[in-house]
GROMACS .gro file of C-alpha atoms in nm:
model
  412
    1MET     CA    1   2.166   0.601  -2.277
    2LYS     CA    2   2.269   0.262  -2.060
    3LYS     CA    3   2.595   0.398  -2.018
    4LEU     CA    4   2.458   0.744  -1.941
    5TYR     CA    5   2.236   0.582  -1.632
    6LEU     CA    6   2.449   0.348  -1.505
    7CYS     CA    7   2.727   0.683  -1.446
    8LEU     CA    8   2.478   0.865  -1.311
    9VAL     CA    9   2.352   0.617  -1.107
   10LEU     CA   10   2.656   0.549  -0.988
   11GLU     CA   11   2.742   0.894  -0.874
   12LEU     CA   12   2.499   0.895  -0.664
   13CYS     CA   13   2.602   0.579  -0.486
   14VAL     CA   14   2.916   0.763  -0.365
   15LEU     CA   15   2.785   1.075  -0.259
   16THR     CA   16   2.764   1.118   0.110
   17MET     CA   17   2.377   1.150   0.251
   18SER     CA   18   2.467   1.567   0.340
   19GLN     CA   19   2.570   1.561  -0.061
   20ARG     CA   20   2.277   1.401  -0.149
   21THR     CA   21   2.041   1.605   0.052
   22ALA     CA   22   2.221   1.925  -0.089
   23LEU     CA   23   2.080   1.842  -0.448
   24ASP     CA   24   1.727   1.916  -0.527
   25THR     CA   25   1.498   1.674  -0.417
   26SER     CA   26   1.344   1.614  -0.844
   27ILE     CA   27   1.707   1.608  -1.031
   28LEU     CA   28   1.732   1.261  -0.772
   29ASN     CA   29   1.405   1.179  -0.861
   30SER     CA   30   1.444   1.219  -1.183
   31ILE     CA   31   1.716   1.052  -1.293
   32TYR     CA   32   1.651   0.767  -1.093
   33ARG     CA   33   1.309   0.691  -1.197
   34GLY     CA   34   1.476   0.758  -1.564
   35TYR     CA   35   1.707   0.478  -1.480
   36ARG     CA   36   1.426   0.266  -1.380
   37ASN     CA   37   1.230   0.345  -1.660
   38TRP     CA   38   1.492   0.278  -1.847
   39LEU     CA   39   1.571  -0.077  -1.717
   40THR     CA   40   1.208  -0.196  -1.737
   41GLN     CA   41   1.191  -0.095  -2.095
   42SER     CA   42   1.481  -0.284  -2.139
   43TYR     CA   43   1.504  -0.580  -1.976
   44GLY     CA   44   1.168  -0.607  -1.836
   45THR     CA   45   0.847  -0.882  -1.984
   46ARG     CA   46   0.843  -0.710  -2.320
   47ASN     CA   47   1.126  -0.897  -2.417
   48GLY     CA   48   1.052  -1.166  -2.553
   49ASP     CA   49   1.448  -1.352  -2.600
   50ARG     CA   50   1.446  -1.292  -2.230
   51MET     CA   51   1.121  -1.438  -2.096
   52SER     CA   52   1.240  -1.714  -2.332
   53GLN     CA   53   1.567  -1.759  -2.124
   54LEU     CA   54   1.395  -1.744  -1.775
   55ARG     CA   55   1.175  -2.018  -1.937
   56ASN     CA   56   1.446  -2.188  -2.030
   57LYS     CA   57   1.595  -2.185  -1.675
   58TYR     CA   58   1.240  -2.296  -1.496
   59LYS     CA   59   1.200  -1.968  -1.359
   60PHE     CA   60   0.879  -1.947  -1.500
   61GLN     CA   61   0.537  -2.135  -1.444
   62LYS     CA   62   0.495  -2.376  -1.737
   63GLU     CA   63   0.183  -2.193  -1.998
   64VAL     CA   64  -0.100  -2.417  -1.911
   65PRO     CA   65  -0.209  -2.503  -2.299
   66ILE     CA   66  -0.578  -2.332  -2.384
   67ASP     CA   67  -0.726  -2.679  -2.444
   68VAL     CA   68  -0.712  -2.645  -2.071
   69PRO     CA   69  -1.021  -2.542  -1.914
   70PHE     CA   70  -1.033  -2.313  -1.569
   71LEU     CA   71  -1.008  -2.517  -1.296
   72CYS     CA   72  -1.358  -2.321  -1.175
   73ASN     CA   73  -1.712  -2.302  -1.282
   74VAL     CA   74  -1.723  -1.929  -1.282
   75THR     CA   75  -2.104  -1.948  -1.366
   76ALA     CA   76  -2.238  -1.862  -0.975
   77GLY     CA   77  -1.934  -1.681  -0.911
   78ARG     CA   78  -2.114  -1.331  -0.920
   79SER     CA   79  -2.405  -1.295  -0.729
   80PRO     CA   80  -2.708  -1.158  -0.978
   81LYS     CA   81  -2.787  -0.856  -0.717
   82VAL     CA   82  -2.484  -0.649  -0.555
   83PRO     CA   83  -2.420  -0.826  -0.217
   84GLU     CA   84  -2.476  -0.521   0.050
   85SER     CA   85  -2.307  -0.722   0.276
   86VAL     CA   86  -1.915  -0.772   0.321
   87HIS     CA   87  -1.982  -1.165   0.471
   88HIS     CA   88  -2.209  -1.232   0.182
   89LEU     CA   89  -1.901  -1.113  -0.167
   90LYS     CA   90  -1.866  -1.379  -0.426
   91PRO     CA   91  -1.532  -1.381  -0.559
   92GLY     CA   92  -1.704  -1.195  -0.900
   93ASP     CA   93  -1.843  -0.959  -0.682
   94ILE     CA   94  -1.509  -0.799  -0.646
   95ASP     CA   95  -1.567  -0.481  -0.881
   96VAL     CA   96  -1.167  -0.300  -0.799
   97ILE     CA   97  -0.830  -0.454  -0.655
   98ALA     CA   98  -0.552  -0.257  -0.544
   99ALA     CA   99  -0.225  -0.361  -0.343
  100MET     CA  100  -0.022  -0.178  -0.104
  101GLY     CA  101   0.431  -0.357  -0.014
  102ASP     CA  102   0.725  -0.343  -0.063
  103SER     CA  103   0.954  -0.510  -0.319
  104VAL     CA  104   0.799  -0.806  -0.374
  105THR     CA  105   0.451  -0.628  -0.447
  106ILE     CA  106   0.624  -0.395  -0.735
  107GLY     CA  107   0.762  -0.723  -0.862
  108ALA     CA  108   1.116  -0.650  -0.760
  109GLY     CA  109   1.343  -0.794  -1.046
  110VAL     CA  110   1.106  -1.109  -1.137
  111THR     CA  111   1.244  -1.084  -1.514
  112SER     CA  112   1.599  -1.014  -1.369
  113ILE     CA  113   1.853  -1.297  -1.536
  114TYR     CA  114   2.220  -1.034  -1.370
  115THR     CA  115   2.142  -0.883  -1.011
  116PHE     CA  116   2.161  -0.531  -1.131
  117GLU     CA  117   1.826  -0.570  -1.275
  118VAL     CA  118   1.657  -0.590  -0.950
  119ASN     CA  119   1.544  -0.262  -1.047
  120ILE     CA  120   1.348  -0.374  -1.239
  121GLU     CA  121   0.941  -0.357  -1.112
  122ASN     CA  122   0.806  -0.633  -1.296
  123ARG     CA  123   0.450  -0.523  -1.170
  124GLY     CA  124   0.220  -0.683  -1.407
  125ILE     CA  125   0.332  -1.046  -1.278
  126VAL     CA  126   0.316  -1.005  -0.934
  127GLY     CA  127   0.142  -1.260  -0.772
  128SER     CA  128  -0.103  -1.043  -0.519
  129ILE     CA  129  -0.196  -0.737  -0.855
  130GLY     CA  130  -0.038  -0.820  -1.164
  131GLY     CA  131  -0.319  -0.886  -1.435
  132GLN     CA  132  -0.088  -0.931  -1.737
  133GLY     CA  133  -0.156  -1.176  -2.009
  134THR     CA  134  -0.429  -1.466  -1.816
  135TRP     CA  135  -0.363  -1.696  -1.569
  136ARG     CA  136  -0.265  -1.915  -1.831
  137GLU     CA  137   0.114  -1.796  -1.843
  138TYR     CA  138   0.076  -1.540  -1.523
  139LEU     CA  139  -0.111  -1.694  -1.214
  140THR     CA  140  -0.203  -1.424  -1.031
  141LEU     CA  141  -0.507  -1.321  -0.795
  142PRO     CA  142  -0.651  -1.054  -1.058
  143ASN     CA  143  -0.585  -1.320  -1.345
  144ILE     CA  144  -0.772  -1.570  -1.114
  145LEU     CA  145  -1.082  -1.308  -1.010
  146LYS     CA  146  -1.082  -1.164  -1.397
  147GLU     CA  147  -1.248  -1.550  -1.488
  148PHE     CA  148  -1.520  -1.430  -1.273
  149ASN     CA  149  -1.551  -1.091  -1.297
  150PRO     CA  150  -1.402  -0.996  -1.651
  151LYS     CA  151  -1.425  -0.595  -1.541
  152LEU     CA  152  -1.240  -0.602  -1.264
  153ILE     CA  153  -1.033  -0.334  -1.213
  154GLY     CA  154  -0.706  -0.181  -1.056
  155TYR     CA  155  -0.440  -0.489  -1.085
  156SER     CA  156  -0.131  -0.342  -1.251
  157LEU     CA  157  -0.050  -0.383  -1.629
  158GLY     CA  158   0.341  -0.421  -1.772
  159ASP     CA  159   0.654  -0.288  -1.615
  160ALA     CA  160   0.597   0.037  -1.432
  161ILE     CA  161   0.680   0.261  -1.190
  162SER     CA  162   0.454   0.334  -0.875
  163THR     CA  163   0.380   0.630  -1.122
  164ASP     CA  164   0.310   0.485  -1.387
  165PRO     CA  165  -0.102   0.459  -1.526
  166ALA     CA  166   0.020   0.086  -1.606
  167ALA     CA  167   0.081   0.062  -1.175
  168GLN     CA  168  -0.261   0.121  -1.184
  169LEU     CA  169  -0.401   0.069  -0.808
  170ASN     CA  170  -0.068  -0.075  -0.665
  171VAL     CA  171   0.082   0.144  -0.441
  172ALA     CA  172   0.362  -0.024  -0.297
  173GLU     CA  173   0.717   0.090  -0.328
  174ALA     CA  174   1.063  -0.069  -0.294
  175GLY     CA  175   1.222  -0.005   0.080
  176ALA     CA  176   0.911   0.030   0.209
  177MET     CA  177   0.829  -0.036   0.589
  178SER     CA  178   0.588  -0.031   0.806
  179LYS     CA  179   0.615   0.378   0.857
  180ASP     CA  180   0.509   0.453   0.504
  181MET     CA  181   0.186   0.205   0.527
  182THR     CA  182   0.001   0.529   0.664
  183PHE     CA  183   0.083   0.741   0.404
  184MET     CA  184   0.071   0.486   0.107
  185ALA     CA  185  -0.300   0.367   0.265
  186THR     CA  186  -0.363   0.763   0.205
  187TYR     CA  187  -0.254   0.764  -0.169
  188LEU     CA  188  -0.445   0.507  -0.296
  189VAL     CA  189  -0.722   0.619  -0.069
  190ASN     CA  190  -0.686   0.965  -0.335
  191LYS     CA  191  -0.637   0.787  -0.637
  192ILE     CA  192  -0.966   0.545  -0.571
  193LYS     CA  193  -1.154   0.831  -0.536
  194VAL     CA  194  -1.066   1.054  -0.819
  195ASP     CA  195  -1.075   0.721  -1.043
  196PRO     CA  196  -1.372   0.761  -1.256
  197ARG     CA  197  -1.404   0.417  -1.324
  198ILE     CA  198  -1.443   0.364  -0.950
  199ASP     CA  199  -1.843   0.409  -0.813
  200ILE     CA  200  -1.683   0.451  -0.410
  201ASN     CA  201  -2.001   0.377  -0.249
  202LYS     CA  202  -2.198   0.073  -0.513
  203HIS     CA  203  -1.810  -0.139  -0.633
  204TRP     CA  204  -1.659  -0.373  -0.388
  205LYS     CA  205  -1.297  -0.373  -0.339
  206LEU     CA  206  -1.025  -0.578  -0.246
  207ILE     CA  207  -0.688  -0.433  -0.062
  208SER     CA  208  -0.438  -0.691   0.006
  209LEU     CA  209  -0.151  -0.568   0.216
  210MET     CA  210   0.196  -0.673   0.327
  211ILE     CA  211   0.439  -0.502   0.529
  212GLY     CA  212   0.761  -0.599   0.695
  213SER     CA  213   1.060  -0.765   0.608
  214ASN     CA  214   1.216  -0.387   0.537
  215ASP     CA  215   1.180  -0.374   0.881
  216PHE     CA  216   1.319  -0.720   0.954
  217CYS     CA  217   1.622  -0.679   0.727
  218SER     CA  218   1.717  -0.307   0.811
  219ASN     CA  219   1.578  -0.186   1.127
  220MET     CA  220   1.599  -0.516   1.333
  221CYS     CA  221   2.004  -0.468   1.346
  222ALA     CA  222   2.004  -0.066   1.346
  223THR     CA  223   1.885  -0.039   1.709
  224SER     CA  224   2.020  -0.209   2.057
  225SER     CA  225   1.603  -0.249   2.226
  226PRO     CA  226   1.472  -0.378   1.835
  227TRP     CA  227   1.172  -0.485   2.034
  228THR     CA  228   1.027  -0.123   2.008
  229MET     CA  229   0.939  -0.144   1.703
  230LEU     CA  230   0.660  -0.416   1.771
  231ASN     CA  231   0.461  -0.111   1.932
  232ASP     CA  232   0.501   0.127   1.648
  233HIS     CA  233   0.372  -0.122   1.376
  234LYS     CA  234   0.102  -0.215   1.556
  235ILE     CA  235   0.005   0.144   1.586
  236ASP     CA  236   0.076   0.199   1.221
  237LEU     CA  237  -0.139  -0.064   1.123
  238ILE     CA  238  -0.426   0.060   1.358
  239HIS     CA  239  -0.379   0.405   1.183
  240THR     CA  240  -0.342   0.240   0.858
  241LEU     CA  241  -0.682   0.018   0.837
  242ARG     CA  242  -0.867   0.311   1.044
  243ILE     CA  243  -0.817   0.547   0.720
  244LEU     CA  244  -0.906   0.240   0.461
  245ARG     CA  245  -1.202   0.180   0.708
  246ASP     CA  246  -1.346   0.539   0.733
  247ASN     CA  247  -1.271   0.624   0.366
  248LEU     CA  248  -1.333   0.321   0.177
  249PRO     CA  249  -1.690   0.172   0.217
  250ARG     CA  250  -1.726  -0.174   0.086
  251THR     CA  251  -1.376  -0.237   0.151
  252PHE     CA  252  -1.204  -0.654   0.172
  253VAL     CA  253  -0.943  -0.644   0.312
  254ALA     CA  254  -0.684  -0.898   0.301
  255LEU     CA  255  -0.352  -0.835   0.532
  256ILE     CA  256  -0.029  -1.065   0.465
  257PRO     CA  257   0.162  -1.140   0.718
  258PRO     CA  258   0.498  -1.154   0.553
  259PRO     CA  259   0.716  -1.409   0.565
  260HIS     CA  260   0.924  -1.522   0.852
  261LEU     CA  261   1.261  -1.480   0.684
  262LYS     CA  262   1.478  -1.791   0.875
  263GLU     CA  263   1.368  -2.005   0.621
  264LEU     CA  264   1.540  -1.762   0.348
  265VAL     CA  265   1.848  -1.730   0.574
  266ALA     CA  266   1.832  -2.139   0.588
  267ALA     CA  267   1.873  -2.198   0.204
  268HIS     CA  268   2.113  -2.009   0.171
  269GLN     CA  269   2.341  -2.239   0.407
  270GLY     CA  270   2.530  -2.480   0.154
  271ARG     CA  271   2.439  -2.348  -0.145
  272GLU     CA  272   2.469  -2.039  -0.232
  273SER     CA  273   2.763  -1.811  -0.452
  274PHE     CA  274   2.933  -1.482  -0.375
  275LEU     CA  275   2.747  -1.312  -0.560
  276CYS     CA  276   2.414  -1.402  -0.349
  277TYR     CA  277   2.525  -1.429  -0.021
  278LEU     CA  278   2.671  -1.017  -0.162
  279ALA     CA  279   2.312  -0.928  -0.318
  280SER     CA  280   2.150  -1.073  -0.026
  281MET     CA  281   2.442  -0.923   0.263
  282ILE     CA  282   2.319  -0.592   0.090
  283GLU     CA  283   1.988  -0.586   0.080
  284CYS     CA  284   1.900  -0.764   0.383
  285SER     CA  285   2.200  -0.709   0.619
  286CYS     CA  286   2.018  -0.786   0.946
  287MET     CA  287   1.958  -1.096   0.876
  288PHE     CA  288   2.256  -1.194   0.667
  289ALA     CA  289   2.551  -1.018   0.724
  290LEU     CA  290   2.824  -1.219   0.999
  291GLN     CA  291   2.831  -0.971   1.283
  292PHE     CA  292   2.467  -1.014   1.348
  293ARG     CA  293   2.428  -1.410   1.324
  294ASP     CA  294   2.432  -1.461   1.713
  295ARG     CA  295   2.126  -1.253   1.715
  296ARG     CA  296   1.915  -1.398   1.468
  297PRO     CA  297   1.763  -1.624   1.757
  298GLU     CA  298   1.626  -1.308   1.918
  299TYR     CA  299   1.571  -1.151   1.536
  300TYR     CA  300   1.365  -1.495   1.478
  301LYS     CA  301   1.170  -1.487   1.772
  302LEU     CA  302   1.035  -1.054   1.703
  303ILE     CA  303   0.959  -1.151   1.306
  304GLU     CA  304   0.700  -1.402   1.531
  305ARG     CA  305   0.511  -1.091   1.755
  306TRP     CA  306   0.492  -0.924   1.439
  307GLN     CA  307   0.339  -1.220   1.292
  308GLU     CA  308   0.106  -1.194   1.561
  309ILE     CA  309   0.047  -0.871   1.608
  310ASP     CA  310  -0.118  -0.866   1.270
  311GLU     CA  311  -0.377  -1.158   1.365
  312GLU     CA  312  -0.437  -0.953   1.677
  313VAL     CA  313  -0.506  -0.608   1.482
  314ALA     CA  314  -0.681  -0.771   1.257
  315ASN     CA  315  -0.909  -0.962   1.484
  316TYR     CA  316  -1.021  -0.568   1.686
  317PRO     CA  317  -1.393  -0.522   1.609
  318GLU     CA  318  -1.357  -0.214   1.494
  319PHE     CA  319  -1.273  -0.336   1.158
  320HIS     CA  320  -1.572  -0.568   1.122
  321ARG     CA  321  -1.887  -0.438   0.973
  322ASN     CA  322  -2.122  -0.528   0.750
  323ASP     CA  323  -1.953  -0.278   0.451
  324PHE     CA  324  -1.581  -0.336   0.558
  325THR     CA  325  -1.379  -0.612   0.665
  326VAL     CA  326  -1.023  -0.695   0.739
  327VAL     CA  327  -0.881  -1.111   0.694
  328ILE     CA  328  -0.589  -1.239   0.770
  329LEU     CA  329  -0.439  -1.491   0.482
  330PRO     CA  330  -0.152  -1.612   0.644
  331THR     CA  331  -0.057  -1.857   0.349
  332LEU     CA  332   0.334  -1.690   0.410
  333GLU     CA  333   0.394  -1.740   0.775
  334ASP     CA  334   0.518  -2.108   0.734
  335ALA     CA  335   0.634  -2.058   0.376
  336LYS     CA  336   0.954  -2.225   0.279
  337ILE     CA  337   1.071  -2.219  -0.043
  338PRO     CA  338   1.035  -2.556  -0.261
  339LEU     CA  339   1.286  -2.777  -0.283
  340ALA     CA  340   1.465  -2.955  -0.603
  341GLU     CA  341   1.537  -3.324  -0.672
  342ASP     CA  342   1.869  -3.339  -0.441
  343GLY     CA  343   1.679  -3.223  -0.144
  344PHE     CA  344   1.822  -2.893  -0.161
  345VAL     CA  345   1.620  -2.572  -0.182
  346ASP     CA  346   1.524  -2.536  -0.549
  347PHE     CA  347   1.664  -2.136  -0.627
  348SER     CA  348   1.456  -2.111  -0.944
  349TYR     CA  349   1.225  -2.002  -0.752
  350LEU     CA  350   1.372  -1.695  -0.697
  351ASN     CA  351   1.518  -1.407  -0.861
  352ALA     CA  352   1.898  -1.315  -1.019
  353ASP     CA  353   1.969  -1.185  -0.663
  354CYS     CA  354   1.856  -1.502  -0.481
  355PHE     CA  355   1.658  -1.271  -0.239
  356HIS     CA  356   1.369  -1.177  -0.431
  357TRP     CA  357   1.115  -1.397  -0.567
  358SER     CA  358   1.053  -1.537  -0.951
  359GLN     CA  359   0.747  -1.570  -1.134
  360LYS     CA  360   0.725  -1.890  -1.060
  361LEU     CA  361   0.713  -1.813  -0.690
  362HIS     CA  362   0.483  -1.583  -0.746
  363ALA     CA  363   0.205  -1.807  -0.869
  364LEU     CA  364   0.242  -2.055  -0.623
  365TYR     CA  365   0.200  -1.716  -0.415
  366ALA     CA  366  -0.133  -1.591  -0.609
  367ASN     CA  367  -0.245  -1.988  -0.574
  368ASN     CA  368  -0.239  -1.952  -0.226
  369LEU     CA  369  -0.378  -1.669  -0.160
  370TRP     CA  370  -0.582  -1.806  -0.379
  371ASN     CA  371  -0.717  -2.094  -0.148
  372ASP     CA  372  -0.699  -1.904   0.190
  373LEU     CA  373  -0.965  -1.627   0.057
  374LEU     CA  374  -1.243  -1.943   0.022
  375GLU     CA  375  -1.116  -2.119   0.358
  376PRO     CA  376  -1.228  -2.031   0.651
  377VAL     CA  377  -1.137  -1.809   0.902
  378GLY     CA  378  -0.895  -2.048   1.166
  379ASN     CA  379  -0.882  -2.274   0.872
  380LYS     CA  380  -0.651  -2.096   0.642
  381SER     CA  381  -0.351  -2.236   0.524
  382ARG     CA  382   0.022  -2.133   0.651
  383SER     CA  383   0.208  -2.259   0.384
  384LEU     CA  384   0.332  -2.332   0.061
  385ILE     CA  385   0.169  -2.639  -0.165
  386SER     CA  386   0.248  -2.701  -0.554
  387LEU     CA  387   0.087  -2.469  -0.774
  388PHE     CA  388  -0.256  -2.650  -0.851
  389GLU     CA  389  -0.201  -2.902  -0.676
  390LYS     CA  390  -0.485  -2.754  -0.448
  391PHE     CA  391  -0.660  -2.540  -0.616
  392LEU     CA  392  -1.054  -2.388  -0.436
  393CYS     CA  393  -1.312  -2.297  -0.601
  394PRO     CA  394  -1.651  -2.131  -0.460
  395THR     CA  395  -1.930  -2.444  -0.398
  396SER     CA  396  -2.338  -2.397  -0.286
  397GLU     CA  397  -2.216  -2.465   0.025
  398ARG     CA  398  -1.979  -2.216   0.049
  399PRO     CA  399  -2.000  -2.024  -0.236
  400PHE     CA  400  -1.837  -1.636  -0.029
  401LEU     CA  401  -1.489  -1.476   0.043
  402MET     CA  402  -1.407  -1.607   0.433
  403THR     CA  403  -1.475  -1.381   0.687
  404TYR     CA  404  -1.450  -1.381   1.069
  405GLU     CA  405  -1.845  -1.337   1.046
  406ASN     CA  406  -1.918  -1.615   0.768
  407SER     CA  407  -1.696  -1.802   0.924
  408GLN     CA  408  -1.832  -1.863   1.308
  409ASN     CA  409  -2.177  -1.833   1.162
  410ASN     CA  410  -2.115  -2.094   0.876
  411GLU     CA  411  -2.339  -1.839   0.661
  412THR     CA  412  -2.254  -2.031   0.362
   0.00000   0.00000   0.00000
């Protein structure tokens, strides 16, 4: 089976675009999905030996002993009565969690040991939407929220492609770009509407959205006028948020600006193998290919402007109602990969391709997303801090997820 799928995928790779187009789309999809399913079943989180290897390589967070209690008092973390306003939403009031995004949100190759395994989709341990295990072994936003509301639904479980039931309400796709968001939002709305577990008018929903890295990696250098991407993204984002607003009452959208890739480029300088460079150049040619090196300063400014547009659109009054809001969680805007003891970037925070994230970085991401949710708008953290170094908890003075309104009016 292994040789069969590898041969089929390699055959597809050498076909020209016109040859691929001539093939039946359903056949292509069937082959590729079969290949990815085979990968996840063979190399995913169900493989105990693999997980032990990754923990020994320090690619995973250290497990928290069972005798160590959860860091917050959860007794007051859910309102006695379902709140009517998104500005009075406690962590335990979230009943449904969902996510939109790209390869980071699908958990691309989190459990990879070899580069070819990056096609594994470890959705169950993604920082923003994974719900596999508990916070002790996999710190994720859903695993934190489950401590406040054990009946939370929507999070991904295990290794799964988007059409697998285990993916649940994680509709992210590898290679997704800004232009894909409106389709993704429509698809998510439909999934929520047909889910018999969800009362769309009663249940409060938390949807995270992060997009942009593939636009930076593949589109910026494909045009002589990359700045036109910005207006296109702005239009895409506005339309996407309107789809969510007009179809999903009682929704809190966490808009996460993508990380600035200059930090990843800098991380690779001075400490990388040829395979790391090759993988990064293939996956993100606009940032890593030498032919575009002189254009990087321009590209870096474009990424910064993209992040600013996310914040500007999130501030539009049309996206702030009593039953719907959009809040920026800027934890990745200035994020840097932590350093090792020798002063170089610690590559244990990246997976086998030295580009996507290991579970340890996903755990760090989850910790910082959680903090951002509880920090006032305008005072949210914009960089990563060490795991559990700062882990906020709801308080009597500030019990709610922080929105533009309750931050400004101090309604805590």
